Amino acid sequence: MVEVRLEGVTKRFGRVTAVNNVNLTFGDGEFTALLGPSGSGKSTILYLVAGIYKPSKGRIYFGDRDVTDLMPNERNIGLVFQNYALYPHMTVYDNIAFPLKLRKTPPEVIRDKVLEVAKFLHIHELLDRYPAQLSGGQQQRVALARALVKEPEVLLLDEPLSNLDALLRIKIRSELKRIQKELGVTAIYVTHDQSEALAMADKVVVINRGVIQQEAPPDTIYNEPRNVFVASFIGSPPANIFPATMDYTEEPCINLPGGTRHCVEDEYASVLWRMKPSKVIVGFRPEHAEIVENPVDGRPVIVGEVYTVEPLGRENIVTVASEDIHLKVITPPEVRPEAGELVYVAVEKGKLMLFDPQTEVNLRYIAREWSQGG
Amino acid sequence: MARRGRQALFFLLPMLILVVAFYILPLILTAWISFTPLTNWRVRDQLDDFVGLENYVNLYYLARYDPDFHKVLQTTLVFVTFTLFINVVGGLVLAILTYLIDERISLAYRLLWLLPRMTPLAVFGLLWYYFFYGGPQGTLNSFLLKLGVIDEPVRWGTDPAMLPYSAWAIIVFVNGLVGVSYGMIIFYSAFKNIPRELIIAARVDGARTWEVIRHILVPMVRWHIVFVTVWQLLSLITSYTHLFVLVQWSVVDKWYGTTLALYVFNTAFFDVKNQGFAAAAAVILVIIGSILGLVTLRIMRFSQMISPPRGDI
Ligand SMILES: Nc1ncnc2c1ncn2[C@@H]1O[C@H](COP(=O)(O)OP(=O)(O)OP(=O)(O)O)[C@@H](O)[C@H]1O
Ligand SMILES: [Mg+2]
């Protein structure tokens, strides 16, 4: 339908900078998730795209059209709020029909369109009810219907599933994705639930304190976090992060906690040779490590003492204390070491992540920028 | 169910006692007095001296034949209708304006409108006494004389040439000024309670300011509108203090400035001190007030607004 572009957009509220110099492109017909902790500026970006807020700086484009100074109703967007914001004094029918009535659409056309979208979302039997008489999931679909009935070019969703129970959420998640693809509408989806973002989105934008941290497909966000923030925000539990010193004798080698060493051979090696940092920040995902009794050659291994074991049914989360660092490892249910036991944590080959200690950027990205820059 | 009944009684009891002590008992007393020839508070020899419906019959003849009493009835009708309109619609308009403008200006603006209500009655009366004073030194007169709009001072509220409309305009204006802030405060706080998302949602749906007002703001405070309407209606029917000052100081004509409530007051305590007769008029006033209150609730479809509770507790 249309591509949405933010160019150097900044939004300040008094002294608070909610969104800081953001450059972003939301692809035509793509489903983009805006992911970040509370107060990071997700809703603000959404409201900027909607036209509810005017940027303090920068421009916003829908395709070639500069919409920066247009009012929300001139932008052809649909917006679903976190709390649905259904009009409590109107029936479901009137709620959905409201945007069309304001456009002075002929009544017969309104009727047809409302019925169509209501059928599409399976709420056509609820049209006479008031919002207070609906369940959370039904309200959510009414809000969606109200946004879709306008046939918007851009669909904006502000944590629309956060009020639902886990089961309903997963159900509606896939439904939402299906609807979005069927309509081919450009969708921006705000959430602080990472599993939602990773499961639904074509592209995930991670934001923190108003600054974009990473913009990439879900796989990349998960496997190759651009910086320490993304690594420690994504995953449940999130990645283990700790500082380590380096030495460079024959190869760049990391001194891991517990006294072991790991020498880097993969694509990190070249960037380490060039930068020769004396320290790095090391990270790995709990699901990319296992507890072993004997260290295996080649794999990075950390020695430590079992601190706690949390059985979760399908798996256990084992916390291992090594020096003053606590590492989490996900183990199969049968691997359940005793607290106090001395164990080795072995990280899968190639799954160790290294970050620059100053900028906290993943060294892999620095390497790529170098190779691109020549 | 019995438990719930007892619970209800427990919570209602203090209020019930107050209502009985300060409303029901005086009402019964008033009704009683309306069947006696009580004058000049000669309670001892007249309170048990029943004259049957004599006071009511007198009232009937007065209503039928007395030109001054006709003026009182007309004035009551005009006064209540127009002041009510100003109080409700004006209050709504003011609330909408203050809701839409910047918060700080809005606060100053609302305080300004509260001034008439906060001003002591005597000061307020004096203000209007000077303002509408018939001599050349009256505020309005001197102002208009300077501007050259009028050549000689006008006796605004009492000049027979302009009666009854000028007197009515003044009493409606002065009382409207006092009453309008009530609706404004109620409606404003009701607006403040509307979730901001609803307004934003309406904006996104394409509503202009006027449409936000019409489709969101006003319907969302309809409960408050009913409340303010009934409340103001009843208080306008029964209140007389401001009118008393205006009439007493001859800002307005005596009869075109007197409503039924003031008439009752004057009859009982001021002019002829005929309490038995005043009580009969008061009883009629209470009946009229009750009927009008119920009719208003009916017209505004109050019962439809009380939605059944969502929980069962
Ligand atoms: N209208 C406003 N006035 C002042 N500050 C605001 C306003 N709206 C947002 N902020 C501030 O801007 C920052 C970003 O807010 P925003 O609502 O975009 O966060 P968010 O990422 O949506 O958070 P959440 O997940 O809690 O909804 C916050 O620090 C917030 O306090
Ligand atoms: Mg938000």
XYZ file of C-alpha atoms and ligand atoms in Angstrom:
719
model
C 0.000 0.000 0.000
C 2.450 2.617 1.134
C 5.886 2.831 2.648
C 6.291 4.892 5.828
C 9.535 6.760 6.343
C 10.832 8.742 9.314
C 13.763 11.004 8.531
C 15.724 12.432 11.451
C 12.630 12.545 13.633
C 12.992 13.901 17.159
C 10.160 14.417 19.621
C 10.610 16.311 22.856
C 8.111 16.792 25.662
C 9.484 19.727 27.578
C 12.870 18.523 28.748
C 12.199 14.846 27.985
C 13.410 13.622 24.610
C 11.037 10.759 23.935
C 12.313 10.018 20.417
C 15.801 10.981 19.372
C 16.841 11.482 15.738
C 15.132 8.380 14.401
C 15.591 7.245 10.820
C 13.269 4.376 10.014
C 11.559 2.831 7.057
C 8.459 0.697 7.435
C 8.251 -1.362 4.265
C 5.172 -1.375 2.063
C 2.884 -4.188 3.227
C 5.387 -5.240 5.840
C 4.617 -6.090 9.432
C 7.071 -4.227 11.626
C 7.263 -4.656 15.370
C 8.470 -1.814 17.561
C 9.994 -3.452 20.579
C 11.407 -1.801 23.683
C 11.054 -1.443 27.425
C 8.458 0.762 29.062
C 9.007 4.449 28.403
C 11.343 3.826 25.482
C 9.296 5.903 23.049
C 7.373 3.214 21.169
C 3.961 4.796 21.536
C 5.447 8.171 20.731
C 6.767 6.896 17.389
C 3.381 5.398 16.646
C 1.608 8.651 17.506
C 4.074 10.556 15.337
C 3.211 8.331 12.399
C -0.477 8.753 13.220
C -0.140 12.521 13.327
C -1.295 12.834 16.921
C 2.102 14.312 17.783
C 4.044 16.689 15.572
C 7.776 15.974 15.423
C 10.017 18.556 17.077
C 12.452 17.913 14.241
C 12.539 15.804 11.081
C 10.028 14.771 8.428
C 7.613 11.883 8.001
C 6.720 10.487 4.571
C 4.038 8.119 3.339
C 5.578 7.035 0.060
C 6.436 10.288 -1.704
C 3.916 12.284 0.282
C 5.264 14.465 3.075
C 2.674 14.036 5.831
C 4.581 15.818 8.602
C 2.066 18.633 8.851
C -1.076 16.638 8.079
C -3.750 15.949 10.664
C -4.475 12.301 11.603
C -7.635 12.225 9.507
C -5.721 13.339 6.425
C -3.287 10.443 6.665
C -5.534 7.441 6.063
C -4.366 5.413 9.017
C -6.052 2.991 11.347
C -5.024 3.028 14.977
C -5.705 0.410 17.639
C -4.982 1.537 21.170
C -3.483 -0.400 24.010
C -6.782 -0.139 25.900
C -8.879 -0.260 22.690
C -10.451 3.151 23.359
C -13.867 2.024 22.193
C -16.565 4.663 22.566
C -18.475 3.347 25.588
C -21.707 5.143 24.705
C -21.944 3.631 21.249
C -22.889 0.108 20.205
C -20.338 -2.056 18.456
C -22.001 -1.173 15.173
C -21.785 2.556 15.838
C -18.207 2.233 17.003
C -17.186 0.611 13.755
C -19.334 2.942 11.667
C -18.061 6.103 13.359
C -15.112 6.864 11.026
C -17.310 6.306 7.997
C -20.076 8.532 9.363
C -17.550 11.304 9.839
C -16.567 10.921 6.206
C -20.205 11.438 5.225
C -20.338 7.999 3.636
C -23.850 7.084 2.427
C -25.697 4.967 5.039
C -26.096 1.902 2.778
C -22.374 1.875 2.073
C -21.643 2.210 5.789
C -23.909 -0.742 6.519
C -22.251 -2.930 3.919
C -18.754 -2.065 4.987
C -19.440 -2.515 8.695
C -21.061 -5.893 8.083
C -18.218 -6.956 5.859
C -15.471 -6.117 8.304
C -17.520 -7.516 11.214
C -17.914 -10.840 9.428
C -14.251 -10.833 8.579
C -13.377 -10.488 12.262
C -16.189 -12.767 13.503
C -17.962 -10.085 15.492
C -21.095 -9.743 13.342
C -23.200 -11.229 16.126
C -22.113 -8.573 18.599
C -23.110 -5.482 16.648
C -25.941 -4.467 19.013
C -23.900 -4.720 22.175
C -22.082 -2.027 24.040
C -18.320 -2.309 24.630
C -18.851 -2.986 28.342
C -20.732 -6.149 27.405
C -17.812 -7.649 25.499
C -14.870 -9.788 26.533
C -11.351 -8.438 26.141
C -10.741 -10.405 22.963
C -14.012 -9.226 21.440
C -13.262 -5.619 22.320
C -9.897 -5.991 20.700
C -11.483 -7.185 17.480
C -13.996 -4.351 17.539
C -11.121 -1.904 17.884
C -9.411 -3.616 14.993
C -12.601 -3.476 12.953
C -12.934 0.232 13.599
C -9.378 0.711 12.378
C -9.814 -1.518 9.326
C -13.188 -0.263 8.142
C -11.497 2.898 6.897
C -9.386 0.717 4.608
C -6.266 2.412 5.881
C -2.957 2.387 4.095
C -1.158 2.123 7.394
C -2.336 0.114 10.383
C -0.920 1.187 13.725
C -1.275 -1.107 16.716
C -0.263 -0.049 20.214
C 0.159 -3.189 22.327
C -3.280 -4.404 21.285
C -2.856 -7.813 22.879
C -1.410 -6.826 26.221
C -4.736 -7.146 28.040
C -5.456 -10.658 26.867
C -4.690 -13.988 28.463
C -1.795 -15.993 27.079
C -3.907 -18.436 25.070
C -6.108 -15.833 23.461
C -3.063 -13.766 22.721
C -1.419 -16.526 20.734
C -4.645 -17.190 18.856
C -5.266 -13.581 17.960
C -1.644 -13.084 17.111
C -1.816 -15.422 14.153
C -5.232 -14.083 13.194
C -3.862 -10.554 13.154
C -0.928 -11.584 11.031
C -3.245 -13.317 8.579
C -5.506 -10.274 8.317
C -2.566 -7.981 7.767
C -1.161 -10.142 4.992
C -4.568 -10.571 3.378
C -5.102 -6.833 3.267
C -1.510 -6.079 2.401
C -1.573 -3.139 4.733
C 1.613 -1.634 6.111
C 1.502 -2.484 9.804
C 3.421 -1.051 12.720
C 2.981 -3.022 15.869
C 4.126 -1.729 19.239
C 4.877 -4.258 21.921
C 7.156 -4.866 24.828
C 6.565 -8.576 24.527
C 9.508 -9.901 22.587
C 8.023 -13.293 21.790
C 5.130 -11.461 20.157
C 7.497 -9.311 18.141
C 9.668 -12.222 17.061
C 6.705 -14.405 16.177
C 4.674 -11.897 14.179
C 6.968 -9.430 12.563
C 8.721 -9.329 9.218
C 11.034 -6.823 10.777
C 11.731 -5.923 14.395
C 12.868 -2.492 15.503
C 14.373 -2.468 18.974
C 14.280 0.895 20.679
C 15.635 2.127 23.982
C 15.395 5.621 25.464
C 14.150 6.995 22.182
C 17.098 5.679 20.180
C 16.900 2.870 17.630
C 19.102 -0.003 18.765
C 18.599 -2.410 15.902
C 16.380 -2.823 12.904
C 16.399 -6.328 11.469
C 14.404 -9.494 10.793
C 13.532 -11.484 13.943
C 16.227 -14.126 13.303
C 18.941 -11.538 13.110
C 17.716 -9.738 16.205
C 17.871 -13.010 18.049
C 21.070 -14.480 16.661
C 23.094 -11.392 15.954
C 22.076 -8.650 18.369
C 23.684 -5.424 17.334
C 24.652 -4.358 20.828
C 24.611 -5.330 24.468
C 21.181 -3.776 25.015
C 19.516 -5.874 22.329
C 21.272 -9.018 23.545
C 20.202 -8.436 27.109
C 16.655 -7.404 26.160
C 15.813 -10.275 23.810
C 15.377 -13.851 24.938
C 13.883 -15.366 28.023
C 15.964 -15.521 29.990
C 18.049 -12.957 28.074
C 21.650 -13.497 27.031
C 24.385 -13.878 29.636
C 26.609 -10.821 29.507
C 29.886 -10.352 31.323
C 33.189 -8.549 30.854
C 36.409 -10.411 30.154
C 40.048 -9.593 29.516
C 41.886 -10.513 26.311
C 45.388 -11.583 25.500
C 46.989 -11.807 22.113
C 49.805 -14.332 21.912
C 49.273 -16.485 18.861
C 45.559 -15.938 18.617
C 43.197 -13.506 20.285
C 42.140 -15.328 23.417
C 39.473 -14.489 25.983
C 40.085 -15.100 29.679
C 36.762 -16.523 30.788
C 35.552 -16.447 34.377
C 36.663 -19.458 36.390
C 40.112 -19.355 34.838
C 39.551 -20.984 31.428
C 40.644 -19.495 28.141
C 38.991 -19.466 24.787
C 40.844 -18.591 21.640
C 38.799 -17.029 18.899
C 39.001 -18.477 15.420
C 35.748 -17.406 13.767
C 34.919 -14.130 12.073
C 35.620 -12.228 15.282
C 39.351 -13.038 15.027
C 40.184 -10.507 12.357
C 38.412 -7.615 14.036
C 40.052 -8.485 17.341
C 43.456 -8.492 15.706
C 42.805 -5.106 14.240
C 41.338 -3.460 17.316
C 43.313 -5.340 19.933
C 40.958 -4.386 22.743
C 42.326 -5.304 26.155
C 38.824 -6.071 27.345
C 35.652 -7.229 25.671
C 32.085 -7.839 26.730
C 31.161 -11.469 26.220
C 27.665 -12.761 25.694
C 25.900 -16.042 24.960
C 22.323 -17.227 25.086
C 21.225 -19.617 27.847
C 19.853 -21.971 25.212
C 23.175 -22.026 23.377
C 25.074 -23.601 26.240
C 24.975 -26.869 28.096
C 26.201 -28.268 31.367
C 28.911 -30.856 30.818
C 31.004 -32.985 33.078
C 34.126 -32.932 30.936
C 35.189 -29.940 28.886
C 35.264 -30.681 25.157
C 38.039 -29.267 23.039
C 37.295 -26.236 20.947
C 34.158 -25.197 22.758
C 34.313 -22.197 25.083
C 33.972 -23.523 28.606
C 33.357 -21.739 31.879
C 33.902 -23.368 35.233
C 31.491 -22.607 38.025
C 29.361 -23.771 40.881
C 25.663 -24.509 40.562
C 23.781 -21.757 42.320
C 20.091 -22.514 41.729
C 18.012 -24.825 39.576
C 14.567 -23.758 38.406
C 12.594 -26.657 36.944
C 10.115 -25.393 34.316
C 8.765 -28.731 33.169
C 10.003 -28.881 29.615
C 13.390 -27.584 30.682
C 15.396 -26.356 33.620
C 17.072 -23.036 34.087
C 20.342 -23.633 35.868
C 22.187 -20.660 37.324
C 25.904 -21.163 37.604
C 28.093 -18.849 39.665
C 31.552 -18.311 38.344
C 33.658 -15.799 40.234
C 31.109 -13.029 40.835
C 29.211 -13.680 37.627
C 25.906 -15.518 37.432
C 25.261 -17.386 34.202
C 21.986 -18.937 33.168
C 21.880 -22.149 31.172
C 18.837 -23.937 29.830
C 19.121 -27.675 30.242
C 16.913 -30.613 29.312
C 14.663 -31.791 32.171
C 16.837 -34.727 33.067
C 19.921 -32.560 33.567
C 19.330 -31.302 37.051
C 22.573 -30.757 38.947
C 22.683 -30.208 42.682
C 23.296 -26.770 44.080
C 26.956 -26.378 45.004
C 28.100 -28.921 42.432
C 31.119 -27.952 40.332
C 30.204 -27.927 36.627
C 31.432 -26.853 33.227
C 29.299 -24.623 31.065
C 30.076 -25.287 27.420
C 28.889 -22.799 24.842
C 27.987 -24.036 21.367
C 30.529 -23.346 18.702
C 30.090 -19.973 17.048
C 27.491 -18.840 19.541
C 29.740 -16.662 21.626
C 29.089 -12.962 21.036
C 31.704 -10.275 21.609
C 30.976 -6.604 22.130
C 33.151 -3.538 22.151
C 33.491 -2.473 25.808
C 33.175 1.243 25.034
C 30.351 1.429 22.499
C 28.830 -1.953 23.474
C 28.417 -2.694 19.761
C 28.723 -6.277 18.567
C 32.237 -6.638 17.107
C 30.774 -8.639 14.246
C 28.958 -5.520 13.050
C 32.115 -3.464 13.338
C 33.879 -6.075 11.234
C 31.138 -5.904 8.609
C 31.204 -2.152 8.468
C 34.920 -2.336 7.907
C 34.678 -4.885 5.167
C 31.951 -2.827 3.520
C 33.913 0.368 3.909
C 36.867 -1.460 2.266
C -31.731 -10.995 50.079
C -32.645 -10.237 53.671
C -28.995 -9.633 54.376
C -28.740 -7.209 51.514
C -31.822 -5.407 52.722
C -30.280 -5.016 56.149
C -27.023 -3.856 54.603
C -28.839 -1.274 52.550
C -30.669 -0.048 55.633
C -27.399 0.238 57.529
C -25.854 2.463 54.887
C -28.970 4.498 54.310
C -29.881 5.032 57.938
C -27.778 8.132 58.707
C -29.061 9.816 55.578
C -32.605 8.743 56.330
C -32.407 10.294 59.782
C -31.153 13.547 58.310
C -33.831 13.559 55.650
C -36.540 12.892 58.211
C -35.252 15.515 60.636
C -34.610 18.273 58.169
C -36.980 17.597 55.349
C -39.870 15.313 56.189
C -40.644 16.840 59.610
C -40.544 20.467 58.377
C -42.648 19.388 55.425
C -45.259 17.864 57.699
C -45.124 20.964 59.870
C -45.588 23.183 56.829
C -48.495 21.116 55.636
C -49.991 21.381 59.105
C -49.582 25.158 59.214
C -51.194 25.443 55.788
C -54.459 24.308 57.383
C -54.277 26.952 60.150
C -54.903 30.716 60.064
C -51.430 31.351 61.522
C -50.375 34.995 61.199
C -47.625 36.965 62.907
C -46.401 33.689 64.476
C -49.190 33.652 67.036
C -48.347 30.008 67.476
C -49.988 29.553 70.850
C -53.582 30.389 69.944
C -53.614 29.674 66.197
C -51.628 26.497 65.603
C -54.465 24.185 66.605
C -57.137 26.352 65.058
C -57.958 24.541 61.840
C -59.568 26.406 58.999
C -59.666 23.500 56.583
C -58.790 24.390 53.016
C -59.301 28.131 53.474
C -55.690 29.028 52.660
C -55.776 26.880 49.549
C -59.030 28.417 48.477
C -57.560 31.870 48.973
C -54.582 30.833 46.923
C -56.921 29.652 44.208
C -58.760 32.970 44.107
C -55.497 34.840 44.110
C -54.248 32.781 41.207
C -57.511 33.361 39.438
C -58.042 37.082 39.938
C -55.035 38.848 41.430
C -52.972 40.637 38.730
C -49.892 40.807 40.950
C -50.020 37.123 41.639
C -50.322 36.517 37.901
C -47.108 38.456 37.498
C -45.478 36.243 40.121
C -46.539 33.089 38.296
C -45.358 34.388 34.933
C -42.093 35.526 36.443
C -41.569 32.130 38.029
C -42.098 30.378 34.716
C -39.836 32.713 32.764
C -37.202 32.839 35.458
C -36.957 29.075 35.940
C -37.001 28.263 32.225
C -34.421 30.747 31.067
C -32.103 30.567 34.044
C -32.178 26.782 33.823
C -31.247 27.019 30.175
C -28.346 29.333 30.948
C -27.202 27.210 33.854
C -27.162 23.955 31.920
C -26.320 24.966 28.367
C -24.112 27.853 29.431
C -22.340 25.636 31.944
C -21.817 23.037 29.229
C -20.448 25.604 26.794
C -18.113 27.057 29.406
C -16.921 23.603 30.413
C -16.225 22.689 26.789
C -14.315 25.912 26.232
C -12.242 25.506 29.364
C -11.622 21.865 28.493
C -10.336 22.690 25.045
C -8.004 25.525 25.961
C -4.601 25.454 27.624
C -4.714 24.158 31.199
C -3.326 27.274 32.888
C -5.591 29.716 31.102
C -8.431 27.318 31.738
C -7.834 27.403 35.477
C -7.857 31.205 35.588
C -10.949 31.234 33.446
C -12.812 28.806 35.676
C -11.857 30.747 38.798
C -13.179 33.888 37.147
C -16.521 32.232 36.584
C -16.577 31.027 40.162
C -16.291 34.583 41.486
C -20.027 35.327 41.435
C -20.604 32.183 43.464
C -17.893 33.039 45.962
C -18.975 36.634 46.402
C -21.102 37.193 49.507
C -24.726 37.775 48.641
C -24.796 41.342 49.986
C -21.718 42.362 48.019
C -23.077 40.728 44.929
C -26.422 42.466 45.372
C -24.722 45.789 45.936
C -22.725 45.276 42.765
C -25.847 44.882 40.712
C -27.565 47.647 42.608
C -24.893 50.042 41.409
C -24.731 48.477 37.990
C -28.424 48.793 37.168
C -29.070 51.881 39.284
C -31.620 54.121 37.552
C -29.826 57.429 38.132
C -27.054 58.814 35.939
C -24.466 57.544 38.409
C -25.460 53.887 37.839
C -22.619 51.974 36.207
C -24.501 50.885 33.123
C -26.185 54.264 32.704
C -23.026 56.325 33.061
C -21.242 54.024 30.679
C -23.940 54.230 28.018
C -24.352 57.986 28.577
C -20.647 58.504 27.956
C -20.812 56.411 24.829
C -23.799 58.439 23.720
C -26.005 55.377 23.291
C -28.654 56.903 25.569
C -29.461 60.549 26.269
C -30.891 60.210 29.744
C -30.512 57.597 32.461
C -32.701 54.509 32.172
C -34.424 52.877 35.150
C -33.436 49.456 33.885
C -35.432 47.114 36.051
C -38.342 49.321 37.022
C -39.297 51.569 34.090
C -42.860 50.492 33.222
C -42.140 51.025 29.531
C -39.712 48.156 29.529
C -41.546 45.827 31.887
C -41.732 42.939 32.237
C -38.854 42.032 29.922
C -36.163 44.228 31.425
C -36.826 42.977 34.951
C -36.899 39.385 33.745
C -33.690 39.882 31.806
C -31.974 41.234 34.896
C -33.058 38.477 37.276
C -32.224 35.777 34.733
C -28.874 37.385 34.008
C -27.842 37.820 37.626
C -28.936 34.326 38.695
C -27.493 32.784 35.551
C -24.164 34.325 36.403
C -24.227 32.679 39.808
C -25.606 29.345 38.636
C -23.641 28.773 35.472
C -20.403 27.976 37.309
C -22.034 24.994 38.989
C -22.681 23.227 35.700
C -19.304 24.338 34.424
C -17.435 22.734 37.329
C -19.429 19.505 37.169
C -19.121 19.158 33.400
C -15.491 20.157 33.366
C -14.495 17.506 35.884
C -16.590 14.988 33.977
C -14.715 15.876 30.786
C -11.422 15.474 32.604
C -12.444 11.934 33.467
C -12.925 10.930 29.841
C -9.885 8.875 28.828
C -7.640 10.887 26.544
C -7.443 7.962 24.146
C -11.123 8.355 23.322
C -10.556 11.891 22.125
C -7.462 10.857 20.196
C -9.322 7.917 18.712
C -12.069 10.224 17.534
C -9.502 12.563 16.024
C -7.872 9.687 14.198
C -11.287 8.568 13.005
C -11.548 11.965 11.397
C -13.576 13.996 13.874
C -13.144 17.756 13.900
C -13.390 19.648 17.152
C -17.101 20.185 16.744
C -17.644 16.502 16.051
C -15.562 15.484 19.056
C -17.809 17.694 21.174
C -21.005 16.398 19.662
C -20.203 12.705 19.436
C -17.854 12.158 22.358
C -17.784 14.896 24.984
C -21.477 15.648 25.350
C -22.812 12.076 25.149
C -20.204 10.931 27.636
C -21.412 13.412 30.252
C -25.148 12.910 29.690
C -25.518 11.569 33.216
C -24.044 14.781 34.550
C -26.326 16.823 32.330
C -29.353 15.096 33.804
C -28.047 15.622 37.278
C -27.278 19.303 36.806
C -30.610 19.902 35.086
C -32.677 18.362 37.851
C -30.592 19.907 40.574
C -30.726 23.366 39.074
C -34.405 23.061 38.282
C -35.250 22.270 41.871
C -32.958 24.897 43.288
C -34.322 27.539 40.921
C -37.880 26.724 41.906
C -37.083 27.015 45.579
C -34.328 29.630 45.833
C -35.044 33.312 46.333
C -32.076 34.941 48.071
C -30.643 36.806 45.098
C -34.091 37.835 43.950
C -34.907 39.049 47.441
C -31.947 41.414 47.393
C -32.726 42.653 43.894
C -36.376 43.314 44.728
C -35.681 44.750 48.162
C -33.222 47.252 46.782
C -35.548 48.091 43.912
C -33.106 46.994 41.242
C -36.091 45.321 39.601
C -39.841 45.741 39.713
C -41.431 44.153 42.781
C -43.809 41.773 41.023
C -41.800 41.057 37.891
C -38.860 40.243 40.112
C -40.713 37.942 42.496
C -41.020 34.209 41.964
C -43.294 31.891 43.863
C -40.524 30.951 46.275
C -39.824 34.578 47.097
C -43.534 35.194 47.343
C -43.848 32.452 49.940
C -40.940 33.880 51.871
C -42.261 37.435 51.764
C -45.746 36.369 52.742
C -44.527 34.363 55.675
C -41.779 36.539 57.053
C -41.776 39.957 55.476
C -44.869 41.621 54.067
C -48.082 40.438 55.633
C -46.613 37.719 57.829
C -49.430 35.344 56.981
C -47.739 32.031 57.698
C -50.781 29.852 57.173
C -51.276 31.206 53.673
C -47.546 31.073 52.903
C -47.446 27.458 54.028
C -50.227 26.586 51.605
C -48.268 28.230 48.780
C -45.149 26.381 49.927
C -46.951 23.049 49.823
C -48.070 23.778 46.274
C -44.489 24.732 45.430
C -43.156 21.441 46.783
C -45.748 19.541 44.759
C -44.871 21.437 41.593
C -41.167 20.886 42.240
C -41.586 17.145 42.773
C -43.662 16.744 39.647
C -41.276 18.779 37.509
C -38.292 16.890 38.877
C -39.838 13.528 38.059
C -40.982 14.699 34.649
C -37.454 15.891 33.866
C -35.971 12.562 34.861
C -38.559 10.859 32.684
C -37.907 13.112 29.709
C -34.174 12.576 29.987
C -34.731 8.845 30.228
C -32.870 8.516 33.460
C -33.864 4.910 34.042
C -32.237 3.842 30.788
C -28.972 5.319 31.914
C -28.684 3.238 35.021
C -26.974 0.217 33.604
C -27.256 -2.991 35.565
C -24.153 -3.675 37.667
C -21.539 -5.873 36.047
C -20.835 -7.847 39.174
C -23.319 -9.442 41.523
C -21.821 -8.263 44.778
N 2.473 13.683 26.438
C 3.642 13.533 27.064
N 4.146 14.506 27.843
C 5.338 14.353 28.461
N 6.097 13.271 28.385
C 5.654 12.250 27.630
C 4.404 12.322 26.941
N 4.224 11.166 26.277
C 5.308 10.420 26.542
N 6.168 11.059 27.349
C 7.469 10.549 27.816
O 8.180 10.092 26.707
C 8.805 8.855 26.963
C 8.340 7.807 25.967
O 6.971 7.529 26.198
P 6.149 6.467 25.367
O 4.736 6.583 25.758
O 6.449 6.615 23.928
O 6.762 5.120 25.923
P 6.406 3.628 25.496
O 7.630 3.052 24.881
O 5.165 3.571 24.702
O 6.211 2.957 26.920
P 5.086 1.859 27.382
O 5.585 0.528 26.968
O 5.120 2.007 28.861
O 3.795 2.246 26.782
C 8.497 8.532 28.401
O 9.597 8.924 29.183
C 7.296 9.361 28.716
O 7.307 9.739 30.064
Mg 3.101 2.918 25.098
